[in-house]
Coordinates of C-alpha atoms in Angstrom, one line a residue:
M449 CA 0.9 32.2 -43.3
N450 CA 0.8 29.5 -40.7
P451 CA -1.8 30.7 -38.1
K452 CA -0.1 28.9 -35.2
I453 CA 3.2 30.7 -35.9
K454 CA 1.5 34.1 -36.2
D455 CA -0.5 33.6 -33.0
L456 CA 2.6 32.8 -31.0
I457 CA 4.4 35.9 -32.4
D458 CA 1.4 38.0 -31.6
K459 CA 1.3 36.5 -28.1
V460 CA 5.0 37.3 -27.3
Y461 CA 5.5 40.5 -29.2
G462 CA 2.1 42.1 -29.8
D463 CA 2.3 45.3 -31.9
S464 CA 6.1 45.5 -31.5
F465 CA 6.5 42.9 -34.3
L466 CA 5.9 45.1 -37.4
T467 CA 4.1 44.0 -40.5
H468 CA 7.2 44.1 -42.7
Q469 CA 9.1 42.0 -40.1
L470 CA 6.3 39.4 -40.1
T471 CA 6.4 39.3 -44.0
W472 CA 10.1 38.9 -43.9
L473 CA 10.0 36.1 -41.4
F474 CA 7.3 34.1 -43.2
S475 CA 9.2 34.6 -46.5
D476 CA 12.3 33.0 -44.9
I477 CA 10.2 30.1 -43.6
E478 CA 8.7 29.5 -47.1
K479 CA 12.1 29.6 -48.8
A480 CA 13.6 27.1 -46.3
K481 CA 10.6 24.8 -46.8
S482 CA 11.0 24.8 -50.5
R483 CA 14.7 23.8 -50.2
I484 CA 14.1 20.8 -47.9
S485 CA 13.2 17.6 -49.7
E486 CA 14.4 15.1 -47.1
R487 CA 11.6 13.3 -45.2
R488 CA 12.6 12.9 -41.6
K489 CA 11.7 9.9 -39.5
M490 CA 8.4 10.5 -37.6
N491 CA 8.7 9.9 -33.8
W492 CA 11.1 7.3 -32.4
D493 CA 11.6 3.6 -31.6
Q494 CA 13.9 1.2 -29.9
Q495 CA 16.4 1.6 -32.8
D496 CA 17.2 5.2 -31.7
V497 CA 20.4 5.5 -29.7
V498 CA 22.3 8.8 -29.8
L499 CA 26.1 9.3 -29.6
I500 CA 27.2 12.6 -28.0
T501 CA 30.5 13.8 -29.4
Y502 CA 32.7 16.8 -30.4
A503 CA 33.3 17.2 -34.1
D504 CA 37.0 17.5 -33.4
Q505 CA 37.1 14.5 -31.1
F506 CA 39.8 12.7 -33.2
R507 CA 42.8 14.2 -34.9
L508 CA 44.9 13.0 -37.8
E509 CA 47.8 15.1 -39.0
G510 CA 47.0 16.9 -42.3
E511 CA 43.2 16.3 -42.2
K512 CA 40.2 18.1 -41.0
S513 CA 38.6 16.5 -37.9
L514 CA 35.0 15.9 -39.2
P515 CA 36.1 13.5 -42.0
V516 CA 38.4 11.7 -39.5
F517 CA 35.4 11.4 -37.1
T518 CA 33.2 10.0 -39.9
R519 CA 35.7 7.3 -40.7
F520 CA 36.0 6.4 -37.0
Y521 CA 32.2 6.3 -36.7
N522 CA 31.7 4.1 -39.7
R523 CA 34.3 1.6 -38.5
W524 CA 33.5 1.5 -34.8
L525 CA 30.1 3.0 -34.0
K526 CA 27.7 3.0 -36.9
E527 CA 26.2 -0.4 -36.0
G528 CA 25.3 0.8 -32.5
F529 CA 24.1 4.4 -32.9
S530 CA 21.4 5.8 -35.0
H531 CA 22.1 9.5 -34.3
V532 CA 25.2 11.6 -33.8
H533 CA 24.8 14.6 -31.5
L534 CA 27.6 17.0 -32.8
L535 CA 28.3 19.4 -30.0
P536 CA 28.7 23.0 -31.3
F537 CA 30.9 22.6 -34.4
Y538 CA 30.7 26.3 -35.4
P539 CA 33.6 28.8 -35.1
W540 CA 33.9 29.6 -31.4
S541 CA 36.0 31.6 -28.9
S542 CA 35.5 29.8 -25.5
D543 CA 33.6 27.2 -23.5
D544 CA 34.6 24.4 -26.0
G545 CA 32.2 25.6 -28.6
F546 CA 29.3 27.1 -26.6
S547 CA 30.5 30.6 -27.3
V548 CA 29.6 30.8 -30.9
V549 CA 31.3 33.3 -33.2
D550 CA 29.2 32.4 -36.4
Y551 CA 26.1 30.2 -36.2
H552 CA 26.1 29.7 -40.0
Q553 CA 29.6 28.3 -40.5
V554 CA 31.5 25.1 -39.6
A555 CA 34.7 25.7 -37.6
P556 CA 37.4 25.6 -40.3
E557 CA 39.6 23.2 -38.3
S558 CA 36.7 20.7 -38.3
G559 CA 35.8 21.0 -42.0
D560 CA 32.8 22.5 -43.8
W561 CA 29.1 21.8 -44.5
H562 CA 30.1 19.2 -47.1
D563 CA 31.8 17.2 -44.3
V564 CA 28.6 17.4 -42.2
A565 CA 26.6 16.1 -45.2
D566 CA 29.1 13.2 -45.5
L567 CA 28.4 12.2 -41.9
K568 CA 24.7 12.6 -42.5
R569 CA 24.9 9.8 -45.1
S570 CA 25.9 7.5 -42.3
S571 CA 23.8 8.8 -39.4
K572 CA 20.9 11.0 -38.4
L573 CA 22.2 14.2 -36.9
M574 CA 21.5 16.3 -33.8
F575 CA 22.7 19.9 -33.8
D576 CA 23.1 22.4 -30.9
F577 CA 21.1 25.6 -31.2
V578 CA 23.0 27.8 -28.8
C579 CA 20.1 30.3 -28.6
N580 CA 20.6 32.1 -25.3
H581 CA 24.0 33.7 -26.0
M582 CA 26.8 34.2 -28.5
S583 CA 30.5 35.1 -28.5
A584 CA 31.8 38.5 -27.7
K585 CA 34.2 37.9 -30.7
S586 CA 31.2 37.5 -33.1
E587 CA 30.5 39.9 -35.9
W588 CA 27.0 40.5 -34.6
F589 CA 28.5 41.8 -31.3
A590 CA 31.1 43.8 -33.2
R591 CA 28.3 45.5 -35.1
Y592 CA 26.5 46.2 -31.8
L593 CA 29.6 47.8 -30.4
R594 CA 30.0 49.9 -33.5
Q595 CA 26.4 51.0 -33.0
E596 CA 25.4 50.0 -36.5
P597 CA 21.7 50.4 -37.5
G598 CA 19.7 47.2 -36.9
F599 CA 22.0 45.9 -34.1
E600 CA 21.3 48.5 -31.4
N601 CA 18.9 46.2 -29.6
F602 CA 20.6 42.8 -30.2
F603 CA 21.9 42.5 -26.6
I604 CA 20.6 43.4 -23.2
A605 CA 21.9 46.6 -21.6
V606 CA 21.0 47.1 -17.9
D607 CA 21.7 49.9 -15.4
P608 CA 24.2 48.3 -13.0
D609 CA 22.2 49.8 -10.1
T610 CA 19.2 47.7 -11.0
D611 CA 18.2 45.1 -8.4
L612 CA 18.9 41.8 -9.9
S613 CA 19.1 39.8 -6.7
A614 CA 16.2 37.6 -7.7
V615 CA 17.9 36.4 -10.9
T616 CA 18.8 32.7 -10.9
R617 CA 22.5 32.3 -11.3
P618 CA 24.0 29.1 -12.8
R619 CA 27.6 30.1 -12.2
A620 CA 29.6 32.0 -9.6
L621 CA 30.4 34.8 -12.0
P622 CA 29.1 38.4 -12.5
L623 CA 25.8 38.7 -14.2
L624 CA 26.6 42.0 -16.0
T625 CA 29.8 42.8 -17.9
P626 CA 30.8 46.4 -19.0
F627 CA 31.6 47.0 -22.6
T628 CA 32.6 50.3 -24.3
L629 CA 30.8 51.2 -27.5
S630 CA 32.1 53.3 -30.5
D631 CA 30.9 56.6 -29.0
E632 CA 32.9 55.8 -25.8
S633 CA 29.8 55.1 -23.8
V634 CA 29.8 52.1 -21.4
R635 CA 27.0 49.7 -21.3
H636 CA 26.6 46.8 -18.8
L637 CA 25.4 43.8 -20.7
W638 CA 23.7 40.7 -19.5
T639 CA 26.2 37.8 -19.5
T640 CA 24.6 34.8 -17.8
F641 CA 27.5 32.4 -18.3
S642 CA 30.7 34.4 -18.9
E643 CA 32.0 37.7 -20.1
D644 CA 32.6 36.0 -23.5
Q645 CA 29.0 34.8 -23.8
I646 CA 26.7 37.7 -24.4
D647 CA 23.0 37.1 -23.9
L648 CA 20.8 37.8 -26.9
N649 CA 17.8 40.1 -26.5
F650 CA 14.9 38.1 -27.7
A651 CA 12.5 41.0 -26.8
A652 CA 13.7 42.6 -30.0
P653 CA 11.9 41.2 -33.1
E654 CA 15.1 41.5 -35.2
V655 CA 16.8 39.1 -32.9
L656 CA 14.0 36.5 -33.3
I657 CA 14.2 36.9 -37.1
A658 CA 18.0 36.3 -37.0
M659 CA 17.8 33.3 -34.7
V660 CA 14.9 31.7 -36.7
N661 CA 17.2 32.0 -39.7
V662 CA 19.8 30.0 -37.7
L663 CA 17.2 27.3 -36.9
L664 CA 16.1 27.2 -40.6
H665 CA 19.7 26.9 -41.7
Y666 CA 20.2 23.9 -39.4
L667 CA 17.1 22.2 -40.7
E668 CA 18.3 22.7 -44.3
Q669 CA 21.7 21.2 -43.3
G670 CA 20.0 18.0 -42.1
A671 CA 19.4 18.4 -38.4
D672 CA 16.9 15.7 -37.3
Y673 CA 17.1 16.6 -33.6
V674 CA 17.7 20.2 -32.4
R675 CA 19.0 20.8 -28.9
L676 CA 18.0 24.1 -27.4
D677 CA 21.0 24.9 -25.2
A678 CA 20.5 26.7 -21.9
V679 CA 17.1 27.7 -23.2
G680 CA 15.5 28.3 -19.8
F681 CA 17.3 31.7 -19.5
M682 CA 16.2 33.0 -22.9
W683 CA 13.9 35.8 -21.7
K684 CA 14.8 38.4 -19.1
V685 CA 12.6 40.6 -16.9
P686 CA 14.5 42.3 -14.0
G687 CA 12.7 41.7 -10.7
T688 CA 12.0 38.1 -11.6
S689 CA 14.2 34.9 -11.6
C690 CA 14.7 35.3 -15.4
I691 CA 14.4 31.6 -15.8
H692 CA 11.4 29.6 -17.1
L693 CA 9.4 32.7 -17.9
P694 CA 6.2 32.3 -20.0
Q695 CA 7.8 34.1 -23.0
T696 CA 10.6 31.5 -23.0
H697 CA 8.0 28.7 -23.2
D698 CA 6.2 30.5 -26.0
L699 CA 9.4 30.9 -28.0
I700 CA 10.1 27.2 -27.7
K701 CA 6.6 26.6 -29.0
L702 CA 7.3 28.9 -31.8
F703 CA 10.6 27.1 -32.7
R704 CA 8.6 23.8 -32.7
A705 CA 5.9 25.2 -34.9
I706 CA 8.4 26.5 -37.4
A707 CA 10.3 23.2 -37.5
E708 CA 7.1 21.3 -38.0
E709 CA 6.1 23.6 -40.9
V710 CA 9.4 23.3 -42.8
A711 CA 10.7 19.8 -41.8
P712 CA 8.0 17.6 -40.2
G713 CA 9.6 14.9 -38.0
T714 CA 12.2 17.3 -36.5
V715 CA 12.5 16.7 -32.7
I716 CA 13.0 19.8 -30.5
I717 CA 14.9 18.9 -27.3
T718 CA 15.2 21.3 -24.3
E719 CA 18.4 21.3 -22.2
T720 CA 17.5 22.8 -18.8
N721 CA 19.7 21.6 -15.9
V722 CA 17.1 22.4 -13.2
P723 CA 15.0 20.6 -10.7
H724 CA 12.8 17.9 -12.2
K725 CA 9.4 19.7 -11.9
D726 CA 10.8 22.7 -13.8
N727 CA 12.4 20.5 -16.4
I728 CA 9.3 18.6 -17.3
A729 CA 7.4 21.9 -17.8
Y730 CA 9.1 22.2 -21.2
F731 CA 6.8 19.4 -22.5
G732 CA 4.1 22.0 -22.5
D733 CA 0.7 20.3 -22.9
G734 CA 2.3 17.3 -24.6
H735 CA 1.6 18.6 -28.1
D736 CA 3.0 22.1 -28.5
E737 CA 6.4 22.4 -26.9
A738 CA 9.5 20.1 -26.7
Q739 CA 9.1 16.6 -27.9
M740 CA 12.0 15.5 -25.6
V741 CA 13.6 17.0 -22.4
Y742 CA 16.9 16.0 -21.0
Q743 CA 16.4 13.6 -18.1
F744 CA 18.9 15.4 -15.8
S745 CA 17.8 13.6 -12.6
L746 CA 18.9 10.2 -13.9
P747 CA 22.7 10.6 -13.8
P748 CA 23.0 11.7 -10.2
L749 CA 20.3 9.3 -9.0
V750 CA 22.1 6.3 -10.5
L751 CA 25.3 7.6 -8.8
H752 CA 23.4 7.9 -5.5
A753 CA 22.0 4.4 -5.8
M754 CA 25.5 3.0 -6.6
H755 CA 27.3 4.8 -3.7
S756 CA 24.6 4.1 -1.2
A757 CA 23.9 0.5 -2.4
N758 CA 20.3 1.5 -2.1
V759 CA 17.8 1.7 -5.1
E760 CA 14.8 3.0 -3.2
T761 CA 15.1 6.7 -4.1
L762 CA 15.9 6.0 -7.7
C763 CA 12.9 3.6 -7.8
R764 CA 10.5 6.1 -6.2
W765 CA 11.5 8.8 -8.6
A766 CA 11.2 6.5 -11.6
Q767 CA 7.7 5.4 -10.5
S768 CA 6.7 9.1 -10.4
L769 CA 7.6 9.7 -14.1
A770 CA 4.8 10.5 -16.4
L771 CA 4.6 11.8 -19.9
P772 CA 1.9 14.2 -21.0
S773 CA 1.4 12.4 -24.3
T774 CA 2.8 9.8 -26.7
E775 CA 4.2 12.7 -28.7
T776 CA 6.8 13.2 -26.0
T777 CA 9.5 11.2 -24.4
W778 CA 12.7 11.4 -22.3
F779 CA 16.2 12.1 -23.6
N780 CA 18.1 9.9 -21.2
F781 CA 21.8 10.1 -20.5
L782 CA 24.4 9.5 -17.8
A783 CA 27.4 11.5 -19.0
S784 CA 27.9 14.5 -21.3
H785 CA 30.4 17.2 -22.1
D786 CA 29.3 19.0 -19.0
G787 CA 29.5 17.8 -15.4
I788 CA 26.9 15.8 -13.5
G789 CA 24.2 18.4 -12.5
L790 CA 23.1 18.5 -8.9
N791 CA 20.2 20.9 -9.2
P792 CA 18.0 18.1 -10.6
L793 CA 18.4 16.2 -7.3
R794 CA 17.0 19.1 -5.3
G795 CA 13.4 18.2 -4.3
I796 CA 14.2 14.5 -4.7
L797 CA 17.1 14.1 -2.1
P798 CA 17.6 16.1 1.1
E799 CA 20.4 18.7 0.8
E800 CA 22.4 16.8 3.4
E801 CA 22.5 13.7 1.2
I802 CA 23.4 15.7 -1.8
L803 CA 26.4 17.2 0.0
Q804 CA 27.4 13.8 1.3
L805 CA 27.5 12.5 -2.3
V806 CA 29.6 15.5 -3.4
E807 CA 32.0 15.0 -0.5
K808 CA 32.4 11.3 -1.2
L809 CA 33.0 11.9 -4.9
Q810 CA 35.5 14.7 -4.1
Q811 CA 37.5 12.3 -1.9
Q812 CA 37.7 9.9 -4.9
G813 CA 39.1 12.6 -7.2
A814 CA 36.0 14.4 -8.6
L815 CA 36.0 18.2 -9.0
V816 CA 33.1 20.5 -8.2
N817 CA 31.7 23.7 -9.8
W818 CA 29.7 26.1 -7.6
K819 CA 26.8 28.5 -8.1
N820 CA 25.8 31.7 -6.2
N821 CA 22.4 31.8 -4.5
P822 CA 20.2 34.9 -4.1
D823 CA 20.9 35.0 -0.3
G824 CA 24.6 35.3 -0.9
S825 CA 25.5 31.7 -0.1
R826 CA 26.8 29.2 -2.7
S827 CA 25.9 25.6 -3.5
P828 CA 27.5 22.8 -5.5
Y829 CA 26.2 23.0 -9.0
E830 CA 27.8 20.1 -10.7
I831 CA 30.3 17.3 -10.2
N832 CA 33.1 17.2 -12.8
V833 CA 34.3 13.7 -13.4
T834 CA 34.1 10.9 -16.0
Y835 CA 31.1 8.7 -15.3
M836 CA 33.6 5.7 -15.1
D837 CA 35.4 7.3 -12.2
A838 CA 32.3 8.7 -10.6
L839 CA 30.9 5.2 -10.1
S840 CA 33.9 3.5 -8.5
P841 CA 36.4 4.1 -5.7
K842 CA 40.0 4.8 -6.9
A843 CA 41.2 1.5 -5.5
S844 CA 38.6 -0.6 -7.5
S845 CA 39.9 -3.4 -9.8
D846 CA 39.1 -3.0 -13.5
D847 CA 36.7 -5.9 -13.2
D848 CA 34.7 -4.2 -10.5
R849 CA 34.9 -0.8 -12.4
L850 CA 33.6 -2.5 -15.5
A851 CA 30.8 -4.2 -13.7
R852 CA 29.5 -1.0 -12.2
F853 CA 29.9 0.9 -15.4
V854 CA 28.0 -1.7 -17.4
L855 CA 25.2 -1.9 -14.8
A856 CA 24.7 1.9 -14.9
H857 CA 24.5 1.9 -18.7
A858 CA 22.1 -1.1 -18.7
V859 CA 19.9 1.1 -16.5
L860 CA 20.1 3.9 -19.1
L861 CA 19.3 1.5 -21.9
S862 CA 16.4 0.0 -20.0
F863 CA 14.7 3.3 -19.1
P864 CA 11.7 4.6 -21.2
G865 CA 12.9 7.2 -23.6
V866 CA 15.7 7.7 -26.1
P867 CA 19.2 6.9 -24.7
A868 CA 22.3 9.0 -25.4
I869 CA 25.8 7.8 -24.7
Y870 CA 28.8 10.2 -24.5
I871 CA 31.8 9.4 -26.6
Q872 CA 34.1 9.3 -23.5
S873 CA 31.8 6.6 -22.1
I874 CA 31.8 4.2 -25.1
L875 CA 35.6 4.7 -25.1
G876 CA 36.0 3.9 -21.4
S877 CA 37.7 7.1 -20.5
R878 CA 39.1 8.1 -17.1
N879 CA 39.6 11.5 -15.5
D880 CA 41.8 13.8 -17.5
Y881 CA 43.6 15.8 -14.9
E882 CA 46.2 16.9 -17.3
G883 CA 43.5 18.4 -19.5
V884 CA 42.1 20.3 -16.5
E885 CA 45.5 21.8 -15.8
K886 CA 46.1 22.7 -19.4
A887 CA 42.6 24.2 -20.0
G888 CA 42.2 25.9 -16.6
Y889 CA 38.6 24.7 -16.0
N890 CA 37.0 21.7 -14.3
R891 CA 34.9 20.5 -17.2
A892 CA 38.0 19.6 -19.2
I893 CA 38.3 16.5 -16.9
N894 CA 35.7 14.7 -19.2
R895 CA 36.6 16.3 -22.6
Q896 CA 39.8 14.6 -23.7
K897 CA 40.6 14.6 -27.4
Y898 CA 42.6 11.8 -29.1
T899 CA 44.7 11.1 -32.2
L900 CA 43.0 8.6 -34.3
D901 CA 45.9 6.2 -34.0
E902 CA 46.1 6.2 -30.2
I903 CA 42.3 5.6 -29.7
E904 CA 42.1 2.8 -32.4
T905 CA 45.2 1.2 -30.9
A906 CA 43.6 1.3 -27.4
L907 CA 40.3 -0.2 -28.6
S908 CA 42.1 -3.0 -30.4
Q909 CA 44.2 -3.9 -27.4
T910 CA 42.9 -7.3 -26.2
G911 CA 41.8 -7.2 -22.6
S912 CA 42.3 -3.4 -22.1
L913 CA 39.6 -1.6 -20.1
R914 CA 38.7 0.5 -23.1
Q915 CA 38.2 -2.5 -25.3
R916 CA 36.2 -4.3 -22.6
V917 CA 33.9 -1.3 -22.1
Y918 CA 33.5 -0.8 -25.8
R919 CA 32.5 -4.4 -26.4
R920 CA 30.1 -4.7 -23.4
L921 CA 28.3 -1.4 -24.2
T922 CA 28.1 -2.2 -27.9
H923 CA 26.6 -5.6 -27.0
L924 CA 24.0 -4.0 -24.7
I925 CA 23.1 -1.4 -27.4
A926 CA 22.6 -4.1 -30.0
L927 CA 20.3 -6.1 -27.7
R928 CA 18.2 -3.0 -27.0
R929 CA 17.8 -2.2 -30.7
E930 CA 16.5 -5.7 -31.4
H931 CA 13.6 -5.8 -28.9
H932 CA 10.3 -3.9 -29.1
A933 CA 10.0 -4.0 -25.4
F934 CA 12.7 -1.2 -25.3
H935 CA 10.6 1.1 -27.4
P936 CA 10.8 4.6 -25.8
N937 CA 7.0 4.6 -25.3
A938 CA 6.7 0.9 -24.2
K939 CA 5.2 0.5 -20.7
A940 CA 7.6 0.6 -17.8
E941 CA 7.1 -0.6 -14.3
F942 CA 9.7 0.0 -11.5
I943 CA 10.0 -2.1 -8.3
A944 CA 12.6 -2.3 -5.6
L945 CA 12.7 -6.0 -4.9
N946 CA 14.8 -5.1 -1.9
D947 CA 16.9 -2.0 -1.1
R948 CA 19.7 -3.2 -3.3
V949 CA 17.9 -4.7 -6.3
L950 CA 15.9 -2.7 -8.9
Q951 CA 13.5 -4.3 -11.3
I952 CA 12.4 -2.6 -14.5
T953 CA 9.7 -4.4 -16.5
R954 CA 9.2 -3.2 -20.1
T955 CA 6.2 -4.4 -22.1
A956 CA 5.7 -3.6 -25.8
E957 CA 2.5 -3.2 -27.7
N958 CA 3.1 -6.7 -29.2
N959 CA 3.2 -8.0 -25.6
Q960 CA 6.9 -8.8 -25.6
R961 CA 8.0 -8.5 -22.0
I962 CA 11.5 -8.0 -20.7
T963 CA 12.3 -7.9 -17.0
C964 CA 15.5 -6.1 -16.1
L965 CA 17.2 -6.8 -12.8
F966 CA 20.0 -4.7 -11.3
N967 CA 22.1 -5.5 -8.2
F968 CA 23.4 -2.2 -6.9
S969 CA 25.7 -3.7 -4.3
D970 CA 28.9 -5.6 -3.8
R971 CA 27.0 -8.6 -2.3
P972 CA 25.3 -11.5 -4.2
Q973 CA 21.5 -11.2 -4.2
R974 CA 19.1 -14.2 -4.5
I975 CA 15.8 -13.3 -6.2
H976 CA 12.7 -15.5 -5.9
Q977 CA 10.5 -14.9 -8.9
E978 CA 8.4 -16.9 -11.4
Y979 CA 10.5 -16.3 -14.5
P980 CA 10.8 -19.7 -16.2
P981 CA 10.7 -20.5 -19.0
A982 CA 12.7 -17.5 -20.1
R983 CA 15.9 -16.4 -21.7
E984 CA 18.5 -14.0 -20.2
L985 CA 19.5 -11.9 -23.2
I986 CA 22.9 -10.6 -22.1
S987 CA 24.4 -14.0 -21.5
G988 CA 22.2 -15.8 -23.9
C989 CA 21.3 -18.5 -21.3
D990 CA 17.9 -20.1 -20.7
I991 CA 16.3 -19.7 -17.2
T992 CA 14.7 -22.8 -15.9
D993 CA 14.7 -22.0 -12.1
S994 CA 12.5 -19.7 -10.2
E995 CA 15.5 -18.6 -8.1
L996 CA 18.1 -16.3 -9.6
D997 CA 21.5 -15.4 -8.2
L998 CA 22.7 -11.9 -9.1
A999 CA 26.5 -11.4 -8.7
P1000 CA 27.7 -8.0 -7.3
W1001 CA 26.7 -5.3 -9.7
Q1002 CA 25.2 -7.8 -12.1
V1003 CA 22.4 -6.9 -14.6
M1004 CA 20.0 -9.4 -16.3
W1005 CA 17.6 -8.7 -19.1
I1006 CA 15.1 -11.6 -19.0
D1007 CA 12.9 -12.2 -22.0
S1008 CA 9.8 -14.1 -20.9
K1009 CA 8.8 -16.8 -23.4

């Protein structure tokens, strides 16, 4: 019996976790451990670049979507990406997969676990562990409504007269939803995100046992990275904010301890779209909680720098970044299946500047989701837009649009940490307003699905924006993967050479040094530095002059000789 695991269970549950439940849990852990023979990669390096995608991203008539995706990946993406983050590919009822009906199955339209294993032969995998809530259409919830023994405490019933005004609300929807049980009684259940997403009651030991079994199943099925979705809300105590509670942190530590016991090398990644200081708390002491946290402040700060043509805030924030240990790193991204979160800007930018950015993006076609505040007001929660369209005015030429987009992704690939690129970004996608109208929600603007023929035709079309984006980003990724200076834990120094030019210097343990320059403006910038002799990696040109001219939105990666 692993003492670390037992101590964490005792800390969270005390005497409520019965002896037979503890025996049951440790038996499940030992069985899973005996079934896992694969040795996972320990830690990370510059080779690690993650692709974020849906399992049903591409369609081909008469075929399941996972095998279709695997063929596309092997043809177009395998050389650039080490990991594939499959967004929830389980049976689901809403929220594009995040309302899970059955954690242990693959959605039949996507395929089955054999198809996941086929993809695993080409790439390391990242799974979503949607641990806070599950679908109202799930069998677990049906058994709760039928009041079956063993399920009576699976979800959180609250007297609707309870004062819940202090609870942090991520969306402008009711916190409690009434449901009628088999005996005709009505219970108001905790639904943080929607009436179809019922929060699980982790205060009940039987829920923890069931969810640990989900985690163990994912490890058995080959998950190298495990993303804990919306994990900050996992423990509830009325009268508190019900986010980031100590029990939540302890449960994440427990998940990590279990993963390390059965599959050493597994990386636990927390997804908490919150202000930066709260986000980094999920590193714990640097050895006991998440190995990676989502770097939620990076996407809106890059946008702010681009639209203001000023890198100073981005640079100051980057200079403040510090990791608690070499056992941790950042999970960096610019775009994802969700919108661009604004809460991570709070505490970094004044609210007035955040609202100005939101208004500017709205004028250029972005949509906005809102959240309710405890005082009854509401604030913008996220911007819904493709990152391509977020960066550039509508009237921009494709050349300018491409330059801005490449600059932003070069920043992503230059930052310390492991970079992740969303499928819509590598495909050069634009806002999908038709998808929003059809789906009825804003996030569909950046979730377009394609037939295999249409996307391969677009990527093969000489000179198209999609092809140019694909080629430029693929080139940048290949360069990053070749150079030790881009190791996630390599030293990083950030300097604003002026208000428009950001410099990131990465230095590896082998003393390889790469200086990255970014012109966040539509004006040429002349930089006076002692670079020569050196080589600019992106263009492949040698540098022999101490003066460099950066074109508008140009990026240079300079390898000092």
